[in-house]
Amino acid sequence: MIVESEKFDFILVGGGLQAGLMASAIKHYKPASKILIVEKDQHLFGNHTWSFHRSDVATEWEWISKIPMSTWPGYAVNFPGNFKRVDIPYCSISSTEFGEFIVCSQTPGFHVEIKTGVTVHELAADHITTSNGRFDGQTIVDCRGRSTFEGGIGYQKFFGLEISLRDDWPDSLPTLMEANIDQSDGFRFLYILPFERRRVLIEDTCFSENSQLNVAESQEVIGRYLRQKQVPHWDVIRKEQGCLPMPFASEFRPGLTNELAGGYAGGWYHAATGFSFPLSAKFADIVASSPPEKAKENIRALAIKNRFQGTFSRFLNRLLFHLVPPKKRFEIFRRFYTKLPKQTIERFYAHAFTKTDACRILIGAPPSGLTPIKFLKSYKEKTCQF
Ligand SMILES: Cc1cc2nc3c(=O)[nH]c(=O)nc-3n(C[C@H](O)[C@H](O)[C@H](O)COP(=O)(O)OP(=O)(O)OC[C@H]3O[C@@H](n4cnc5c(N)ncnc54)[C@H](O)[C@@H]3O)c2cc1C
């Protein structure tokens, strides 16, 4: 048994996606490490489905492929007037399975100590102070999740049902965007992941100017879609909801804090998708593979490498939420999927797009009814709520 004064190689503060990716990467690069994960809730990882494009993560990162996940060879997007199959492999991790994987990942020499129901009050360079005492560590990583935002933001809000069916679901591939639904509140689509023939996740998702979820309405939208698909009976296994920030004016930049902060706490998420998997995986790979004294320096270099993509993604959000009227926003995504080469789509999601990709994303006939005054005024906006 580990005594509390013992020094850990890594202390991961917060037990969410970033901590899980960190633990997986450390196990691969430094298999003799002692890790402590401290989580304030009673369980690790909460209630999530974390998805990503396979091309978001480097093929040589073997540690990612060891995490249990559902995979598909591609997916569909369906917009008014355009259906498209996208041949980019797609993956999804269940937070429950990921939690079990981390808890059971002890091997001789590799030890993950997990403390749940313990709140961390203070992080220092070599220790943390918690509701359960002090713990010393060589590398302390802040994985506490969402931070505050100083500039304006839009929202990606969603409510989903994971359901079991009595008959087979008609599609074997995910549908990332089923946008043949009402578009009056902003870009709205259903996100469908068929995990098994008779087990499917359907999420009603909206890119909106406000963060309020209307769960009853989302349930109705999902129910209507299921009836259209001729699915009369279903049982709810799990519900999932969330609201992700899509900042357009935030000054918050990853890698520039003094602490080693990953995931949402460190700004390691894609501003234009709200997803953090690609950047959190990069963060984990670098921190886990670097000599401890080099980790911060290498993370700063990663932040600098990602600066253009971050700035451009925030600019895209500003255009989306301020220049394009809500009803027309789907046209931007339809053009993205139907006109851009697959490699640009891959690099966009992976936060690895080039300046040429950025030009390709911007150039094209704009939707009608643009609101340039609102767009210009957005530069004066200073407040945000989250
Ligand atoms: C429902 C939902 C679905 C999502 N789906 C995707 C997706 O498919 N793909 C994707 O890339 N992104 C997705 N995201 C966005 C993003 O990846 C997640 O929010 C992700 O969980 C962020 O990881 P994180 O580790 O930074 O924070 P979190 O996963 O939120 O983990 C932070 C943890 O720190 C704990 N904590 C906070 N403060 C303390 C403290 N003082 N002491 C101890 N513990 C503390 C929290 O309880 C929490 O468990 C989703 C978000 C939501 C809400």
Tab-separated table of C-alpha atoms and ligand atoms in Angstrom:
chain	number	residue	atom	x	y	z
A	1	MET	CA	0.000	0.000	0.000
A	2	ILE	CA	1.218	3.495	-0.860
A	3	VAL	CA	1.752	5.829	2.076
A	4	GLU	CA	0.696	9.428	1.583
A	5	SER	CA	4.179	10.913	1.987
A	6	GLU	CA	5.516	8.851	-0.906
A	7	LYS	CA	6.421	10.856	-3.998
A	8	PHE	CA	4.508	10.148	-7.184
A	9	ASP	CA	6.061	10.491	-10.620
A	10	PHE	CA	2.883	12.134	-11.913
A	11	ILE	CA	-0.076	13.694	-10.115
A	12	LEU	CA	-3.070	14.253	-12.383
A	13	VAL	CA	-5.482	16.736	-10.823
A	14	GLY	CA	-9.004	15.946	-12.047
A	15	GLY	CA	-10.072	12.596	-13.426
A	16	GLY	CA	-11.536	13.392	-16.847
A	17	LEU	CA	-10.546	12.870	-20.472
A	18	GLN	CA	-7.159	14.590	-20.190
A	19	ALA	CA	-6.182	12.560	-17.115
A	20	GLY	CA	-7.228	9.325	-18.857
A	21	LEU	CA	-5.158	10.157	-21.928
A	22	MET	CA	-2.220	11.137	-19.726
A	23	ALA	CA	-2.356	7.857	-17.777
A	24	SER	CA	-2.577	5.840	-21.025
A	25	ALA	CA	0.401	7.656	-22.557
A	26	ILE	CA	2.498	7.438	-19.380
A	27	LYS	CA	1.892	3.703	-19.192
A	28	HIS	CA	3.326	3.403	-22.692
A	29	TYR	CA	6.346	5.723	-22.382
A	30	LYS	CA	7.240	5.328	-18.692
A	31	PRO	CA	5.819	1.982	-17.610
A	32	ALA	CA	7.563	2.051	-14.226
A	33	SER	CA	5.765	5.236	-13.147
A	34	LYS	CA	3.637	5.806	-10.070
A	35	ILE	CA	0.640	7.968	-10.906
A	36	LEU	CA	-1.915	9.593	-8.634
A	37	ILE	CA	-5.266	10.727	-10.066
A	38	VAL	CA	-7.355	12.922	-7.752
A	39	GLU	CA	-11.002	13.441	-8.693
A	40	LYS	CA	-13.525	15.466	-6.722
A	41	ASP	CA	-16.532	13.425	-7.867
A	42	GLN	CA	-17.221	9.848	-6.777
A	43	HIS	CA	-16.319	8.371	-10.195
A	44	LEU	CA	-13.667	8.977	-12.812
A	45	PHE	CA	-14.573	10.426	-16.211
A	46	GLY	CA	-18.249	11.369	-15.715
A	47	ASN	CA	-20.850	10.449	-18.328
A	48	HIS	CA	-19.476	11.053	-21.808
A	49	THR	CA	-18.931	9.612	-25.233
A	50	TRP	CA	-15.665	11.010	-26.557
A	51	SER	CA	-15.299	10.752	-30.310
A	52	PHE	CA	-12.568	11.670	-32.738
A	53	HIS	CA	-11.425	11.157	-36.304
A	54	ARG	CA	-8.704	8.489	-36.498
A	55	SER	CA	-6.599	11.007	-38.423
A	56	ASP	CA	-6.694	13.339	-35.380
A	57	VAL	CA	-4.068	11.185	-33.723
A	58	ALA	CA	-0.680	10.105	-35.068
A	59	THR	CA	-0.570	6.512	-36.302
A	60	GLU	CA	2.624	5.889	-34.320
A	61	TRP	CA	0.895	6.591	-30.995
A	62	GLU	CA	0.350	2.941	-30.127
A	63	TRP	CA	-0.955	3.894	-26.710
A	64	ILE	CA	-4.173	5.309	-28.206
A	65	SER	CA	-5.048	2.031	-29.953
A	66	LYS	CA	-4.893	0.182	-26.612
A	67	ILE	CA	-7.841	2.213	-25.259
A	68	PRO	CA	-11.135	0.313	-25.785
A	69	MET	CA	-13.204	2.081	-28.418
A	70	SER	CA	-15.825	1.687	-31.134
A	71	THR	CA	-14.510	2.306	-34.640
A	72	TRP	CA	-16.094	2.820	-38.042
A	73	PRO	CA	-14.432	3.092	-41.489
A	74	GLY	CA	-16.225	6.373	-42.270
A	75	TYR	CA	-19.409	8.304	-41.690
A	76	ALA	CA	-22.186	10.159	-43.469
A	77	VAL	CA	-23.326	13.777	-43.424
A	78	ASN	CA	-26.754	14.735	-44.708
A	79	PHE	CA	-27.694	18.327	-45.520
A	80	PRO	CA	-30.743	19.698	-47.342
A	81	GLY	CA	-29.968	18.756	-50.940
A	82	ASN	CA	-26.706	16.889	-50.247
A	83	PHE	CA	-25.840	13.506	-48.782
A	84	LYS	CA	-22.158	12.639	-48.529
A	85	ARG	CA	-20.203	9.653	-47.306
A	86	VAL	CA	-16.884	10.703	-45.792
A	87	ASP	CA	-14.206	8.007	-45.814
A	88	ILE	CA	-12.327	9.105	-42.713
A	89	PRO	CA	-12.308	6.454	-39.970
A	90	TYR	CA	-14.187	7.598	-36.865
A	91	CYS	CA	-13.721	6.408	-33.273
A	92	SER	CA	-15.620	6.738	-30.041
A	93	ILE	CA	-14.669	6.029	-26.431
A	94	SER	CA	-17.208	5.459	-23.673
A	95	SER	CA	-16.182	7.174	-20.435
A	96	THR	CA	-17.317	4.123	-18.434
A	97	GLU	CA	-15.168	1.709	-20.438
A	98	PHE	CA	-12.250	4.151	-20.362
A	99	GLY	CA	-12.563	4.384	-16.572
A	100	GLU	CA	-12.509	0.578	-16.237
A	101	PHE	CA	-9.503	0.409	-18.559
A	102	ILE	CA	-7.529	2.884	-16.419
A	103	VAL	CA	-8.519	1.254	-13.118
A	104	CYS	CA	-7.531	-2.179	-14.434
A	105	SER	CA	-4.350	-1.009	-16.157
A	106	GLN	CA	-2.050	-1.880	-13.261
A	107	THR	CA	0.863	-3.985	-14.411
A	108	PRO	CA	3.988	-4.978	-12.462
A	109	GLY	CA	5.874	-1.719	-11.826
A	110	PHE	CA	3.081	0.529	-13.141
A	111	HIS	CA	0.800	1.847	-10.459
A	112	VAL	CA	-2.189	4.182	-10.725
A	113	GLU	CA	-3.516	5.334	-7.381
A	114	ILE	CA	-7.012	6.757	-7.729
A	115	LYS	CA	-8.576	9.010	-5.132
A	116	THR	CA	-12.186	9.885	-5.828
A	117	GLY	CA	-14.349	12.182	-3.723
A	118	VAL	CA	-11.231	14.279	-2.989
A	119	THR	CA	-11.054	17.961	-3.976
A	120	VAL	CA	-7.723	19.582	-4.794
A	121	HIS	CA	-7.452	23.058	-3.268
A	122	GLU	CA	-3.985	24.071	-4.364
A	123	LEU	CA	-1.438	23.050	-6.986
A	124	ALA	CA	2.264	23.813	-6.529
A	125	ALA	CA	5.240	22.824	-8.679
A	126	ASP	CA	6.000	19.731	-6.576
A	127	HIS	CA	2.874	18.979	-4.517
A	128	ILE	CA	-0.866	19.403	-4.224
A	129	THR	CA	-3.035	20.174	-1.232
A	130	THR	CA	-6.360	18.389	-1.064
A	131	SER	CA	-9.325	17.833	1.226
A	132	ASN	CA	-7.443	14.649	2.161
A	133	GLY	CA	-3.970	16.078	2.856
A	134	ARG	CA	-0.841	16.844	0.882
A	135	PHE	CA	0.681	14.721	-1.897
A	136	ASP	CA	4.103	15.174	-3.463
A	137	GLY	CA	4.861	14.593	-7.108
A	138	GLN	CA	7.571	15.182	-9.654
A	139	THR	CA	5.201	16.323	-12.424
A	140	ILE	CA	1.852	17.878	-11.513
A	141	VAL	CA	-0.664	18.207	-14.320
A	142	ASP	CA	-3.791	20.324	-13.971
A	143	CYS	CA	-6.612	18.367	-15.632
A	144	ARG	CA	-9.486	20.120	-13.838
A	145	GLY	CA	-11.535	20.784	-16.934
A	146	ARG	CA	-13.400	23.861	-18.028
A	147	SER	CA	-11.917	27.290	-17.428
A	148	THR	CA	-13.446	30.706	-17.604
A	149	PHE	CA	-13.536	32.707	-20.803
A	150	GLU	CA	-12.687	36.358	-21.054
A	151	GLY	CA	-14.063	37.092	-24.501
A	152	GLY	CA	-17.237	36.336	-26.424
A	153	ILE	CA	-18.269	32.795	-27.149
A	154	GLY	CA	-20.895	30.860	-29.044
A	155	TYR	CA	-22.124	27.479	-27.841
A	156	GLN	CA	-22.439	23.943	-29.102
A	157	LYS	CA	-25.191	22.467	-26.961
A	158	PHE	CA	-26.541	18.976	-27.179
A	159	PHE	CA	-28.797	16.423	-25.599
A	160	GLY	CA	-28.575	12.761	-26.518
A	161	LEU	CA	-30.192	9.420	-25.836
A	162	GLU	CA	-28.390	6.107	-26.042
A	163	ILE	CA	-31.156	3.656	-26.885
A	164	SER	CA	-31.643	-0.053	-27.367
A	165	LEU	CA	-33.849	-1.208	-30.243
A	166	ARG	CA	-35.982	-4.250	-30.915
A	167	ASP	CA	-35.011	-4.287	-34.597
A	168	ASP	CA	-31.757	-3.548	-36.392
A	169	TRP	CA	-30.775	0.080	-36.977
A	170	PRO	CA	-30.751	0.601	-40.766
A	171	ASP	CA	-27.289	2.216	-41.006
A	172	SER	CA	-23.973	0.678	-40.034
A	173	LEU	CA	-22.018	3.950	-40.247
A	174	PRO	CA	-22.405	6.997	-37.996
A	175	THR	CA	-24.182	10.060	-39.315
A	176	LEU	CA	-22.192	12.974	-37.955
A	177	MET	CA	-24.622	15.589	-39.183
A	178	GLU	CA	-28.242	14.895	-40.115
A	179	ALA	CA	-29.216	18.487	-40.847
A	180	ASN	CA	-32.601	17.903	-42.454
A	181	ILE	CA	-34.276	19.355	-39.386
A	182	ASP	CA	-35.461	22.825	-38.331
A	183	GLN	CA	-32.596	25.328	-38.679
A	184	SER	CA	-34.169	28.426	-37.144
A	185	ASP	CA	-32.087	28.546	-33.896
A	186	GLY	CA	-28.725	28.207	-35.669
A	187	PHE	CA	-27.007	25.212	-37.214
A	188	ARG	CA	-28.845	22.196	-35.822
A	189	PHE	CA	-28.296	18.536	-36.573
A	190	LEU	CA	-28.673	15.041	-35.213
A	191	TYR	CA	-25.476	13.138	-34.425
A	192	ILE	CA	-25.925	9.383	-34.653
A	193	LEU	CA	-23.494	6.694	-33.532
A	194	PRO	CA	-24.612	3.087	-34.133
A	195	PHE	CA	-22.444	1.261	-31.546
A	196	GLU	CA	-24.182	-2.018	-32.264
A	197	ARG	CA	-26.999	-3.047	-34.594
A	198	ARG	CA	-29.463	-2.512	-31.756
A	199	ARG	CA	-27.686	0.110	-29.639
A	200	VAL	CA	-27.499	3.656	-30.952
A	201	LEU	CA	-26.649	7.109	-29.586
A	202	ILE	CA	-28.680	9.980	-31.063
A	203	GLU	CA	-27.835	13.539	-30.062
A	204	ASP	CA	-29.708	16.694	-30.939
A	205	THR	CA	-26.944	19.295	-31.411
A	206	CYS	CA	-27.187	23.018	-31.971
A	207	PHE	CA	-24.549	25.709	-32.604
A	208	SER	CA	-26.295	28.505	-30.802
A	209	GLU	CA	-25.831	31.990	-29.410
A	210	ASN	CA	-27.243	30.922	-26.059
A	211	SER	CA	-26.338	28.078	-23.738
A	212	GLN	CA	-29.858	27.076	-22.661
A	213	LEU	CA	-30.764	23.497	-23.474
A	214	ASN	CA	-34.392	22.630	-24.111
A	215	VAL	CA	-34.364	18.945	-23.177
A	216	ALA	CA	-38.095	18.386	-23.840
A	217	GLU	CA	-37.746	19.817	-27.341
A	218	SER	CA	-34.618	17.761	-28.039
A	219	GLN	CA	-36.440	14.603	-26.946
A	220	GLU	CA	-39.244	15.488	-29.319
A	221	VAL	CA	-36.800	16.075	-32.212
A	222	ILE	CA	-35.128	12.716	-31.542
A	223	GLY	CA	-38.508	10.943	-31.251
A	224	ARG	CA	-39.686	12.450	-34.551
A	225	TYR	CA	-36.507	11.300	-36.268
A	226	LEU	CA	-36.884	7.767	-34.891
A	227	ARG	CA	-40.447	7.575	-36.191
A	228	GLN	CA	-39.233	8.791	-39.607
A	229	LYS	CA	-36.675	5.966	-39.525
A	230	GLN	CA	-39.598	3.630	-38.777
A	231	VAL	CA	-38.376	2.787	-35.308
A	232	PRO	CA	-41.571	2.664	-33.224
A	233	HIS	CA	-40.069	1.195	-30.020
A	234	TRP	CA	-36.921	2.023	-28.141
A	235	ASP	CA	-35.630	1.914	-24.579
A	236	VAL	CA	-33.388	4.578	-23.137
A	237	ILE	CA	-30.116	3.191	-21.736
A	238	ARG	CA	-28.347	6.469	-20.970
A	239	LYS	CA	-28.765	10.208	-21.401
A	240	GLU	CA	-25.943	12.612	-22.202
A	241	GLN	CA	-25.957	16.358	-22.380
A	242	GLY	CA	-23.464	19.153	-22.607
A	243	CYS	CA	-22.635	22.607	-23.775
A	244	LEU	CA	-19.231	23.281	-25.298
A	245	PRO	CA	-17.680	26.713	-25.716
A	246	MET	CA	-16.981	28.010	-29.224
A	247	PRO	CA	-14.961	31.113	-28.370
A	248	PHE	CA	-14.431	33.870	-30.893
A	249	ALA	CA	-12.810	36.559	-28.777
A	250	SER	CA	-11.243	34.719	-25.898
A	251	GLU	CA	-7.688	35.683	-25.112
A	252	PHE	CA	-7.192	32.355	-23.393
A	253	ARG	CA	-4.363	30.470	-25.102
A	254	PRO	CA	-3.010	27.017	-24.377
A	255	GLY	CA	0.466	26.321	-23.110
A	256	LEU	CA	1.140	29.780	-21.798
A	257	THR	CA	0.360	29.261	-18.118
A	258	ASN	CA	3.138	28.580	-15.613
A	259	GLU	CA	1.526	25.340	-14.529
A	260	LEU	CA	1.354	22.289	-16.739
A	261	ALA	CA	-2.352	22.507	-17.584
A	262	GLY	CA	-3.966	20.095	-20.033
A	263	GLY	CA	-7.429	19.581	-21.542
A	264	TYR	CA	-9.992	22.308	-21.062
A	265	ALA	CA	-8.075	23.659	-18.055
A	266	GLY	CA	-5.154	24.534	-20.312
A	267	GLY	CA	-7.163	25.586	-23.377
A	268	TRP	CA	-6.257	22.391	-25.262
A	269	TYR	CA	-9.433	22.098	-27.288
A	270	HIS	CA	-10.457	22.945	-30.846
A	271	ALA	CA	-12.286	26.278	-30.699
A	272	ALA	CA	-14.331	25.568	-33.843
A	273	THR	CA	-15.533	22.087	-32.856
A	274	GLY	CA	-15.464	22.309	-29.049
A	275	PHE	CA	-13.763	18.888	-29.076
A	276	SER	CA	-10.642	18.399	-27.002
A	277	PHE	CA	-9.601	14.857	-27.920
A	278	PRO	CA	-7.074	15.746	-30.682
A	279	LEU	CA	-5.254	18.440	-28.696
A	280	SER	CA	-5.480	16.619	-25.362
A	281	ALA	CA	-3.945	13.547	-27.005
A	282	LYS	CA	-1.063	15.658	-28.361
A	283	PHE	CA	-0.592	17.209	-24.920
A	284	ALA	CA	-0.548	13.753	-23.280
A	285	ASP	CA	1.900	12.335	-25.807
A	286	ILE	CA	4.368	15.195	-25.263
A	287	VAL	CA	4.170	15.368	-21.455
A	288	ALA	CA	4.422	11.581	-21.100
A	289	SER	CA	7.319	11.181	-23.530
A	290	SER	CA	9.402	14.197	-22.393
A	291	PRO	CA	12.024	14.131	-19.654
A	292	PRO	CA	10.267	15.783	-16.643
A	293	GLU	CA	12.434	18.908	-16.754
A	294	LYS	CA	11.638	19.412	-20.458
A	295	ALA	CA	7.856	18.918	-20.351
A	296	LYS	CA	6.867	22.588	-19.949
A	297	GLU	CA	9.258	23.752	-22.645
A	298	ASN	CA	7.965	21.117	-25.085
A	299	ILE	CA	4.358	22.035	-24.293
A	300	ARG	CA	5.104	25.707	-24.970
A	301	ALA	CA	6.539	24.683	-28.348
A	302	LEU	CA	3.345	22.724	-29.076
A	303	ALA	CA	1.271	25.789	-28.157
A	304	ILE	CA	3.259	27.963	-30.543
A	305	LYS	CA	2.833	25.351	-33.279
A	306	ASN	CA	-0.946	25.456	-32.772
A	307	ARG	CA	-1.334	29.228	-32.489
A	308	PHE	CA	-2.356	29.897	-36.095
A	309	GLN	CA	-4.984	27.128	-35.997
A	310	GLY	CA	-6.403	28.473	-32.711
A	311	THR	CA	-6.642	32.045	-33.993
A	312	PHE	CA	-8.208	30.954	-37.275
A	313	SER	CA	-10.734	28.677	-35.509
A	314	ARG	CA	-11.848	31.554	-33.301
A	315	PHE	CA	-12.181	33.739	-36.397
A	316	LEU	CA	-14.377	31.072	-38.014
A	317	ASN	CA	-16.613	31.140	-34.926
A	318	ARG	CA	-16.875	34.921	-35.168
A	319	LEU	CA	-17.931	34.617	-38.807
A	320	LEU	CA	-20.399	31.847	-38.014
A	321	PHE	CA	-22.068	33.494	-35.035
A	322	HIS	CA	-21.990	37.105	-36.233
A	323	LEU	CA	-21.832	37.312	-40.002
A	324	VAL	CA	-24.069	34.420	-41.036
A	325	PRO	CA	-27.753	34.468	-40.027
A	326	PRO	CA	-28.862	31.416	-37.970
A	327	LYS	CA	-31.009	29.841	-40.708
A	328	LYS	CA	-28.142	29.941	-43.195
A	329	ARG	CA	-25.393	28.512	-41.001
A	330	PHE	CA	-25.901	24.958	-42.239
A	331	GLU	CA	-24.780	26.101	-45.697
A	332	ILE	CA	-21.272	26.709	-44.332
A	333	PHE	CA	-21.006	23.098	-43.136
A	334	ARG	CA	-22.598	21.732	-46.300
A	335	ARG	CA	-19.967	23.516	-48.368
A	336	PHE	CA	-17.195	22.346	-46.012
A	337	TYR	CA	-18.123	18.703	-46.534
A	338	THR	CA	-19.128	18.759	-50.172
A	339	LYS	CA	-16.452	21.048	-51.654
A	340	LEU	CA	-13.305	20.518	-49.620
A	341	PRO	CA	-10.823	17.675	-50.197
A	342	LYS	CA	-10.812	14.859	-47.637
A	343	GLN	CA	-7.274	15.796	-46.510
A	344	THR	CA	-8.379	19.337	-45.659
A	345	ILE	CA	-11.273	17.951	-43.593
A	346	GLU	CA	-8.858	15.612	-41.801
A	347	ARG	CA	-6.385	18.377	-41.063
A	348	PHE	CA	-9.143	20.720	-39.940
A	349	TYR	CA	-10.470	18.311	-37.295
A	350	ALA	CA	-6.932	17.401	-36.232
A	351	HIS	CA	-6.127	21.109	-35.603
A	352	ALA	CA	-3.310	20.671	-38.114
A	353	PHE	CA	-4.653	22.625	-41.088
A	354	THR	CA	-2.339	24.737	-43.226
A	355	LYS	CA	-2.747	28.332	-44.404
A	356	THR	CA	-3.770	26.948	-47.814
A	357	ASP	CA	-6.462	24.854	-46.093
A	358	ALA	CA	-7.630	27.985	-44.276
A	359	CYS	CA	-7.975	29.848	-47.592
A	360	ARG	CA	-9.899	26.920	-49.066
A	361	ILE	CA	-12.237	26.915	-46.055
A	362	LEU	CA	-12.956	30.640	-46.453
A	363	ILE	CA	-13.198	30.980	-50.215
A	364	GLY	CA	-16.531	30.265	-51.882
A	365	ALA	CA	-19.897	31.886	-52.496
A	366	PRO	CA	-21.145	33.254	-49.142
A	367	PRO	CA	-24.716	32.529	-48.017
A	368	SER	CA	-27.237	35.318	-48.562
A	369	GLY	CA	-28.414	37.752	-45.876
A	370	LEU	CA	-25.024	38.341	-44.191
A	371	THR	CA	-24.966	40.717	-41.205
A	372	PRO	CA	-21.712	42.730	-41.473
A	373	ILE	CA	-22.753	45.319	-38.837
A	374	LYS	CA	-23.305	42.610	-36.236
A	375	PHE	CA	-19.959	41.106	-37.249
A	376	LEU	CA	-18.100	44.396	-36.775
A	377	LYS	CA	-19.849	45.063	-33.449
A	378	SER	CA	-18.697	41.639	-32.212
A	379	TYR	CA	-15.154	43.056	-31.952
A	380	LYS	CA	-16.389	45.320	-29.147
A	381	GLU	CA	-18.049	42.488	-27.224
A	382	LYS	CA	-16.228	41.916	-23.951
A	383	THR	CA	-18.490	39.757	-21.856
A	384	CYS	CA	-19.399	36.128	-21.952
A	385	GLN	CA	-21.330	33.695	-19.815
A	386	PHE	CA	-20.533	30.084	-19.353
B	1	LIG	C1	-21.320	15.369	-22.864
B	1	LIG	C2	-20.048	15.783	-23.572
B	1	LIG	C3	-19.616	15.091	-24.697
B	1	LIG	C4	-18.415	15.466	-25.328
B	1	LIG	N1	-18.030	14.786	-26.444
B	1	LIG	C5	-16.814	15.053	-26.967
B	1	LIG	C6	-16.326	14.272	-28.056
B	1	LIG	O1	-17.035	13.416	-28.593
B	1	LIG	N2	-15.056	14.479	-28.501
B	1	LIG	C7	-14.269	15.447	-27.957
B	1	LIG	O2	-13.104	15.575	-28.357
B	1	LIG	N3	-14.737	16.252	-27.000
B	1	LIG	C8	-15.981	16.075	-26.479
B	1	LIG	N4	-16.434	16.869	-25.462
B	1	LIG	C9	-15.640	18.030	-25.077
B	1	LIG	C10	-14.413	17.742	-24.210
B	1	LIG	O3	-13.577	16.818	-24.831
B	1	LIG	C11	-14.822	17.208	-22.861
B	1	LIG	O4	-15.470	18.227	-22.174
B	1	LIG	C12	-13.656	16.641	-22.032
B	1	LIG	O5	-14.259	15.937	-20.976
B	1	LIG	C13	-12.681	17.656	-21.495
B	1	LIG	O6	-11.649	16.944	-20.828
B	1	LIG	P1	-10.900	17.498	-19.552
B	1	LIG	O7	-10.092	16.400	-19.015
B	1	LIG	O8	-10.252	18.778	-19.875
B	1	LIG	O9	-12.080	17.857	-18.527
B	1	LIG	P2	-13.127	16.890	-17.856
B	1	LIG	O10	-13.300	15.650	-18.631
B	1	LIG	O11	-14.326	17.743	-17.576
B	1	LIG	O12	-12.429	16.477	-16.479
B	1	LIG	C14	-12.154	17.393	-15.447
B	1	LIG	C15	-12.303	16.634	-14.153
B	1	LIG	O13	-11.696	17.382	-13.099
B	1	LIG	C16	-12.504	17.260	-11.949
B	1	LIG	N5	-12.193	18.403	-11.079
B	1	LIG	C17	-12.461	19.706	-11.284
B	1	LIG	N6	-11.985	20.458	-10.278
B	1	LIG	C18	-11.396	19.602	-9.408
B	1	LIG	C19	-10.712	19.779	-8.169
B	1	LIG	N7	-10.527	20.994	-7.626
B	1	LIG	N8	-10.236	18.686	-7.538
B	1	LIG	C20	-10.389	17.438	-8.067
B	1	LIG	N9	-11.032	17.211	-9.244
B	1	LIG	C21	-11.516	18.289	-9.913
B	1	LIG	C22	-13.924	17.285	-12.513
B	1	LIG	O14	-14.858	16.730	-11.593
B	1	LIG	C23	-13.760	16.436	-13.766
B	1	LIG	O15	-14.009	15.071	-13.564
B	1	LIG	C24	-17.645	16.545	-24.831
B	1	LIG	C25	-18.116	17.249	-23.708
B	1	LIG	C26	-19.302	16.895	-23.090
B	1	LIG	C27	-19.777	17.706	-21.915
